[in-house]
Amino acid sequence: MTAYPPRPPDGLPVPGRFAHLHPDDGACLMESAALLAGRGFTDSPAGTHPALAALARVVNDSVGDATRHALWPLAAELADARPVDRAYAPLLVGAAVTAARVLRPGSRRLARHGRACRRRSEKLAHVRARGLPDRVADLLWWRGPGRRHLEHALRVLCAAPDADQRLAGLLRKAVAEARHDVARDGRVPVGEGRCNR
């Protein structure tokens, strides 16, 4: 019998894989974060950066039950983890690519993705979106190359023999960095970039 960490507090659904129709059926990590934020039952809450939410969904669905249960306390932190720094998404994707390159150091594709993320994060370091054109540019990057780079890196990590450990570590680090950025900025922008996907 597998020993799980303590169950979620009363009122929170039991951690489970994939999306759920209702909290009574369980909840993925992001659905729990949305409930804690009071945003309804969704796996794309507005208070979580879209790149971080995507990472959390893949990790939730890819790890074993014991690791998933150990990660559920992150839901509270994910509920309020939307840095305003435009470099956050390329830095997060770059971290996933770097973690994948440990497993496939000779991969030219991963090396190319890493360089692209590094260039974008350097270009956007400490730059705030000045209006709709900047937000659209960030959304297009995330929905295009950013998401593809992240998905490829996560496929590599999911194939590792110790995938649970690697994925959980990557998610914990990404959440900690997002929360640090939010605390540094002192606010989460309301009404900006509501579409997480």
PDB file of C-alpha atoms in Angstrom:
ATOM      1  CA  MET A   1       0.000   0.000   0.000  1.00  0.00           C
ATOM      2  CA  THR A   2       1.295   3.455  -0.951  1.00  0.00           C
ATOM      3  CA  ALA A   3       1.619   5.996   1.864  1.00  0.00           C
ATOM      4  CA  TYR A   4       0.315   9.406   0.820  1.00  0.00           C
ATOM      5  CA  PRO A   5       0.953  12.748   2.488  1.00  0.00           C
ATOM      6  CA  PRO A   6      -1.966  14.182   4.486  1.00  0.00           C
ATOM      7  CA  ARG A   7      -5.212  14.603   2.566  1.00  0.00           C
ATOM      8  CA  PRO A   8      -6.253  18.062   1.373  1.00  0.00           C
ATOM      9  CA  PRO A   9      -8.137  20.155   3.926  1.00  0.00           C
ATOM     10  CA  ASP A  10     -11.901  19.632   4.156  1.00  0.00           C
ATOM     11  CA  GLY A  11     -13.650  21.302   1.261  1.00  0.00           C
ATOM     12  CA  LEU A  12     -10.850  20.747  -1.247  1.00  0.00           C
ATOM     13  CA  PRO A  13     -11.294  17.982  -3.798  1.00  0.00           C
ATOM     14  CA  VAL A  14      -9.042  14.935  -3.869  1.00  0.00           C
ATOM     15  CA  PRO A  15      -6.065  15.369  -6.254  1.00  0.00           C
ATOM     16  CA  GLY A  16      -6.544  13.568  -9.554  1.00  0.00           C
ATOM     17  CA  ARG A  17      -5.265  13.398 -13.104  1.00  0.00           C
ATOM     18  CA  PHE A  18      -6.716  15.342 -16.049  1.00  0.00           C
ATOM     19  CA  ALA A  19      -9.647  17.759 -16.062  1.00  0.00           C
ATOM     20  CA  HIS A  20     -12.786  17.198 -14.017  1.00  0.00           C
ATOM     21  CA  LEU A  21     -16.385  18.242 -14.534  1.00  0.00           C
ATOM     22  CA  HIS A  22     -17.091  18.927 -10.867  1.00  0.00           C
ATOM     23  CA  PRO A  23     -15.030  19.137  -7.650  1.00  0.00           C
ATOM     24  CA  ASP A  24     -16.869  16.065  -6.321  1.00  0.00           C
ATOM     25  CA  ASP A  25     -14.996  14.045  -8.981  1.00  0.00           C
ATOM     26  CA  GLY A  26     -11.619  15.328  -7.791  1.00  0.00           C
ATOM     27  CA  ALA A  27      -9.453  18.122  -9.138  1.00  0.00           C
ATOM     28  CA  CYS A  28      -6.159  18.645 -10.845  1.00  0.00           C
ATOM     29  CA  LEU A  29      -3.638  21.004  -9.276  1.00  0.00           C
ATOM     30  CA  MET A  30      -4.833  23.997 -11.309  1.00  0.00           C
ATOM     31  CA  GLU A  31      -8.517  23.321 -10.600  1.00  0.00           C
ATOM     32  CA  SER A  32      -7.663  23.301  -6.893  1.00  0.00           C
ATOM     33  CA  ALA A  33      -5.777  26.593  -7.329  1.00  0.00           C
ATOM     34  CA  ALA A  34      -8.828  28.143  -9.014  1.00  0.00           C
ATOM     35  CA  LEU A  35     -11.103  27.016  -6.180  1.00  0.00           C
ATOM     36  CA  LEU A  36      -8.713  28.470  -3.589  1.00  0.00           C
ATOM     37  CA  ALA A  37      -8.662  31.763  -5.509  1.00  0.00           C
ATOM     38  CA  GLY A  38     -12.466  31.843  -5.577  1.00  0.00           C
ATOM     39  CA  ARG A  39     -12.452  31.902  -9.385  1.00  0.00           C
ATOM     40  CA  GLY A  40     -14.761  28.961 -10.048  1.00  0.00           C
ATOM     41  CA  PHE A  41     -13.817  25.498 -11.211  1.00  0.00           C
ATOM     42  CA  THR A  42     -11.321  25.856 -14.068  1.00  0.00           C
ATOM     43  CA  ASP A  43      -7.823  24.648 -14.854  1.00  0.00           C
ATOM     44  CA  SER A  44      -6.871  28.112 -16.166  1.00  0.00           C
ATOM     45  CA  PRO A  45      -7.383  30.582 -13.302  1.00  0.00           C
ATOM     46  CA  ALA A  46      -6.610  34.215 -14.049  1.00  0.00           C
ATOM     47  CA  GLY A  47      -4.267  34.471 -11.064  1.00  0.00           C
ATOM     48  CA  THR A  48      -1.774  31.975 -12.536  1.00  0.00           C
ATOM     49  CA  HIS A  49       0.646  32.771 -15.356  1.00  0.00           C
ATOM     50  CA  PRO A  50      -0.371  30.779 -18.466  1.00  0.00           C
ATOM     51  CA  ALA A  51       3.076  29.178 -18.863  1.00  0.00           C
ATOM     52  CA  LEU A  52       3.102  28.126 -15.219  1.00  0.00           C
ATOM     53  CA  ALA A  53      -0.457  26.777 -15.496  1.00  0.00           C
ATOM     54  CA  ALA A  54       0.545  24.734 -18.552  1.00  0.00           C
ATOM     55  CA  LEU A  55       3.523  23.292 -16.694  1.00  0.00           C
ATOM     56  CA  ALA A  56       1.377  22.475 -13.649  1.00  0.00           C
ATOM     57  CA  ARG A  57      -1.233  20.686 -15.780  1.00  0.00           C
ATOM     58  CA  VAL A  58       1.375  18.486 -17.467  1.00  0.00           C
ATOM     59  CA  VAL A  59       3.109  17.689 -14.183  1.00  0.00           C
ATOM     60  CA  ASN A  60      -0.213  16.881 -12.493  1.00  0.00           C
ATOM     61  CA  ASP A  61      -1.219  14.511 -15.292  1.00  0.00           C
ATOM     62  CA  SER A  62       2.195  12.870 -15.710  1.00  0.00           C
ATOM     63  CA  VAL A  63       3.329  12.024 -12.172  1.00  0.00           C
ATOM     64  CA  GLY A  64       2.241   9.129  -9.995  1.00  0.00           C
ATOM     65  CA  ASP A  65      -0.373   9.377  -7.262  1.00  0.00           C
ATOM     66  CA  ALA A  66       2.120   9.748  -4.414  1.00  0.00           C
ATOM     67  CA  THR A  67       3.920  12.654  -6.113  1.00  0.00           C
ATOM     68  CA  ARG A  68       0.616  14.287  -7.093  1.00  0.00           C
ATOM     69  CA  HIS A  69      -0.556  14.151  -3.470  1.00  0.00           C
ATOM     70  CA  ALA A  70       2.770  15.607  -2.322  1.00  0.00           C
ATOM     71  CA  LEU A  71       2.345  18.526  -4.756  1.00  0.00           C
ATOM     72  CA  TRP A  72      -1.212  19.522  -3.762  1.00  0.00           C
ATOM     73  CA  PRO A  73      -0.038  22.156  -1.211  1.00  0.00           C
ATOM     74  CA  LEU A  74       1.322  24.121  -4.210  1.00  0.00           C
ATOM     75  CA  ALA A  75      -2.279  24.868  -5.230  1.00  0.00           C
ATOM     76  CA  ALA A  76      -2.447  27.731  -2.728  1.00  0.00           C
ATOM     77  CA  GLU A  77       0.702  29.303  -4.187  1.00  0.00           C
ATOM     78  CA  LEU A  78      -0.423  28.712  -7.771  1.00  0.00           C
ATOM     79  CA  ALA A  79      -3.643  30.603  -7.046  1.00  0.00           C
ATOM     80  CA  ASP A  80      -1.645  33.849  -6.855  1.00  0.00           C
ATOM     81  CA  ALA A  81       1.316  33.336  -9.179  1.00  0.00           C
ATOM     82  CA  ARG A  82       1.141  35.708 -12.133  1.00  0.00           C
ATOM     83  CA  PRO A  83       4.313  37.812 -12.404  1.00  0.00           C
ATOM     84  CA  VAL A  84       4.075  40.972 -14.495  1.00  0.00           C
ATOM     85  CA  ASP A  85       7.668  40.638 -15.724  1.00  0.00           C
ATOM     86  CA  ARG A  86       7.396  39.798 -19.426  1.00  0.00           C
ATOM     87  CA  ALA A  87      10.558  37.680 -19.217  1.00  0.00           C
ATOM     88  CA  TYR A  88       8.918  35.180 -16.848  1.00  0.00           C
ATOM     89  CA  ALA A  89       7.472  32.907 -19.573  1.00  0.00           C
ATOM     90  CA  PRO A  90      10.681  32.568 -21.611  1.00  0.00           C
ATOM     91  CA  LEU A  91      12.645  32.032 -18.387  1.00  0.00           C
ATOM     92  CA  LEU A  92      10.269  29.273 -17.278  1.00  0.00           C
ATOM     93  CA  VAL A  93      10.323  27.597 -20.697  1.00  0.00           C
ATOM     94  CA  GLY A  94      14.101  27.983 -20.788  1.00  0.00           C
ATOM     95  CA  ALA A  95      14.383  26.265 -17.394  1.00  0.00           C
ATOM     96  CA  ALA A  96      12.343  23.314 -18.710  1.00  0.00           C
ATOM     97  CA  VAL A  97      14.524  23.131 -21.821  1.00  0.00           C
ATOM     98  CA  THR A  98      17.685  23.224 -19.677  1.00  0.00           C
ATOM     99  CA  ALA A  99      16.317  20.386 -17.520  1.00  0.00           C
ATOM    100  CA  ALA A 100      15.591  18.363 -20.671  1.00  0.00           C
ATOM    101  CA  ARG A 101      19.086  19.003 -22.038  1.00  0.00           C
ATOM    102  CA  VAL A 102      20.533  17.253 -18.993  1.00  0.00           C
ATOM    103  CA  LEU A 103      18.880  14.108 -20.353  1.00  0.00           C
ATOM    104  CA  ARG A 104      19.668  14.815 -24.019  1.00  0.00           C
ATOM    105  CA  PRO A 105      22.810  16.956 -24.075  1.00  0.00           C
ATOM    106  CA  GLY A 106      23.400  16.346 -27.793  1.00  0.00           C
ATOM    107  CA  SER A 107      19.946  17.492 -28.919  1.00  0.00           C
ATOM    108  CA  ARG A 108      20.296  20.321 -31.426  1.00  0.00           C
ATOM    109  CA  ARG A 109      16.595  21.033 -31.200  1.00  0.00           C
ATOM    110  CA  LEU A 110      16.749  21.562 -27.434  1.00  0.00           C
ATOM    111  CA  ALA A 111      19.884  23.694 -27.825  1.00  0.00           C
ATOM    112  CA  ARG A 112      18.069  25.848 -30.409  1.00  0.00           C
ATOM    113  CA  HIS A 113      15.030  26.200 -28.137  1.00  0.00           C
ATOM    114  CA  GLY A 114      17.249  27.139 -25.206  1.00  0.00           C
ATOM    115  CA  ARG A 115      18.968  29.879 -27.217  1.00  0.00           C
ATOM    116  CA  ALA A 116      15.608  31.253 -28.379  1.00  0.00           C
ATOM    117  CA  CYS A 117      14.279  31.410 -24.815  1.00  0.00           C
ATOM    118  CA  ARG A 118      17.469  33.019 -23.543  1.00  0.00           C
ATOM    119  CA  ARG A 119      17.361  35.717 -26.276  1.00  0.00           C
ATOM    120  CA  ARG A 120      13.709  36.503 -25.568  1.00  0.00           C
ATOM    121  CA  SER A 121      14.166  36.633 -21.794  1.00  0.00           C
ATOM    122  CA  GLU A 122      17.190  38.938 -22.140  1.00  0.00           C
ATOM    123  CA  LYS A 123      15.262  41.215 -24.488  1.00  0.00           C
ATOM    124  CA  LEU A 124      12.275  41.422 -22.123  1.00  0.00           C
ATOM    125  CA  ALA A 125      14.100  41.479 -18.783  1.00  0.00           C
ATOM    126  CA  HIS A 126      12.312  43.958 -16.484  1.00  0.00           C
ATOM    127  CA  VAL A 127      10.218  45.318 -19.377  1.00  0.00           C
ATOM    128  CA  ARG A 128       6.542  45.867 -18.644  1.00  0.00           C
ATOM    129  CA  ALA A 129       3.870  45.551 -21.306  1.00  0.00           C
ATOM    130  CA  ARG A 130       3.188  49.073 -22.499  1.00  0.00           C
ATOM    131  CA  GLY A 131      -0.149  48.306 -24.080  1.00  0.00           C
ATOM    132  CA  LEU A 132      -2.124  45.971 -26.232  1.00  0.00           C
ATOM    133  CA  PRO A 133       0.613  45.397 -28.867  1.00  0.00           C
ATOM    134  CA  ASP A 134       3.052  44.120 -26.223  1.00  0.00           C
ATOM    135  CA  ARG A 135       0.425  41.865 -24.635  1.00  0.00           C
ATOM    136  CA  VAL A 136      -0.513  40.479 -28.048  1.00  0.00           C
ATOM    137  CA  ALA A 137       3.164  39.850 -28.883  1.00  0.00           C
ATOM    138  CA  ASP A 138       3.623  37.964 -25.599  1.00  0.00           C
ATOM    139  CA  LEU A 139       0.452  35.936 -26.186  1.00  0.00           C
ATOM    140  CA  LEU A 140       1.528  35.041 -29.724  1.00  0.00           C
ATOM    141  CA  TRP A 141       4.944  33.917 -28.494  1.00  0.00           C
ATOM    142  CA  TRP A 142       3.360  31.824 -25.751  1.00  0.00           C
ATOM    143  CA  ARG A 143       0.749  30.237 -28.032  1.00  0.00           C
ATOM    144  CA  GLY A 144       3.352  29.562 -30.714  1.00  0.00           C
ATOM    145  CA  PRO A 145       7.027  28.838 -30.122  1.00  0.00           C
ATOM    146  CA  GLY A 146       6.897  29.173 -26.328  1.00  0.00           C
ATOM    147  CA  ARG A 147       4.290  26.460 -25.907  1.00  0.00           C
ATOM    148  CA  ARG A 148       5.973  24.183 -28.473  1.00  0.00           C
ATOM    149  CA  HIS A 149       9.351  24.532 -26.752  1.00  0.00           C
ATOM    150  CA  LEU A 150       7.791  23.750 -23.359  1.00  0.00           C
ATOM    151  CA  GLU A 151       5.850  20.758 -24.679  1.00  0.00           C
ATOM    152  CA  HIS A 152       8.946  19.272 -26.313  1.00  0.00           C
ATOM    153  CA  ALA A 153      11.030  19.701 -23.154  1.00  0.00           C
ATOM    154  CA  LEU A 154       8.299  18.142 -21.027  1.00  0.00           C
ATOM    155  CA  ARG A 155       8.015  15.128 -23.350  1.00  0.00           C
ATOM    156  CA  VAL A 156      11.739  14.527 -22.831  1.00  0.00           C
ATOM    157  CA  LEU A 157      11.393  14.890 -19.045  1.00  0.00           C
ATOM    158  CA  CYS A 158       8.325  12.623 -18.900  1.00  0.00           C
ATOM    159  CA  ALA A 159      10.327   9.835 -20.570  1.00  0.00           C
ATOM    160  CA  ALA A 160      13.037   9.879 -17.882  1.00  0.00           C
ATOM    161  CA  PRO A 161      13.169   6.960 -15.425  1.00  0.00           C
ATOM    162  CA  ASP A 162      12.961   9.460 -12.562  1.00  0.00           C
ATOM    163  CA  ALA A 163      10.367  11.659 -14.268  1.00  0.00           C
ATOM    164  CA  ASP A 164       8.309  12.248 -11.111  1.00  0.00           C
ATOM    165  CA  GLN A 165      11.285  13.694  -9.257  1.00  0.00           C
ATOM    166  CA  ARG A 166      12.402  15.853 -12.187  1.00  0.00           C
ATOM    167  CA  LEU A 167       8.929  17.192 -12.980  1.00  0.00           C
ATOM    168  CA  ALA A 168       8.056  17.905  -9.340  1.00  0.00           C
ATOM    169  CA  GLY A 169      11.351  19.736  -8.849  1.00  0.00           C
ATOM    170  CA  LEU A 170      10.812  21.821 -11.980  1.00  0.00           C
ATOM    171  CA  LEU A 171       7.286  22.781 -10.891  1.00  0.00           C
ATOM    172  CA  ARG A 172       8.337  23.655  -7.341  1.00  0.00           C
ATOM    173  CA  LYS A 173      11.134  25.875  -8.661  1.00  0.00           C
ATOM    174  CA  ALA A 174       8.829  27.590 -11.187  1.00  0.00           C
ATOM    175  CA  VAL A 175       6.191  28.289  -8.523  1.00  0.00           C
ATOM    176  CA  ALA A 176       8.807  29.663  -6.112  1.00  0.00           C
ATOM    177  CA  GLU A 177      10.177  32.003  -8.782  1.00  0.00           C
ATOM    178  CA  ALA A 178       6.697  33.185  -9.776  1.00  0.00           C
ATOM    179  CA  ARG A 179       5.759  33.875  -6.154  1.00  0.00           C
ATOM    180  CA  HIS A 180       9.057  35.711  -5.620  1.00  0.00           C
ATOM    181  CA  ASP A 181       8.350  37.896  -8.662  1.00  0.00           C
ATOM    182  CA  VAL A 182       4.778  38.591  -7.518  1.00  0.00           C
ATOM    183  CA  ALA A 183       6.000  39.513  -4.020  1.00  0.00           C
ATOM    184  CA  ARG A 184       8.675  41.774  -5.485  1.00  0.00           C
ATOM    185  CA  ASP A 185       6.125  43.569  -7.665  1.00  0.00           C
ATOM    186  CA  GLY A 186       3.640  43.724  -4.829  1.00  0.00           C
ATOM    187  CA  ARG A 187       0.638  43.104  -7.052  1.00  0.00           C
ATOM    188  CA  VAL A 188      -1.005  40.816  -9.566  1.00  0.00           C
ATOM    189  CA  PRO A 189      -2.427  42.686 -12.551  1.00  0.00           C
ATOM    190  CA  VAL A 190      -6.197  42.382 -12.684  1.00  0.00           C
ATOM    191  CA  GLY A 191      -7.857  42.217 -16.067  1.00  0.00           C
ATOM    192  CA  GLU A 192      -4.681  41.670 -18.058  1.00  0.00           C
ATOM    193  CA  GLY A 193      -4.324  38.570 -20.164  1.00  0.00           C
ATOM    194  CA  ARG A 194      -7.393  36.710 -18.913  1.00  0.00           C
ATOM    195  CA  CYS A 195      -6.894  33.927 -21.463  1.00  0.00           C
ATOM    196  CA  ASN A 196      -4.477  31.493 -19.886  1.00  0.00           C
ATOM    197  CA  ARG A 197      -4.217  29.043 -22.749  1.00  0.00           C
TER     198      ARG A 197
END
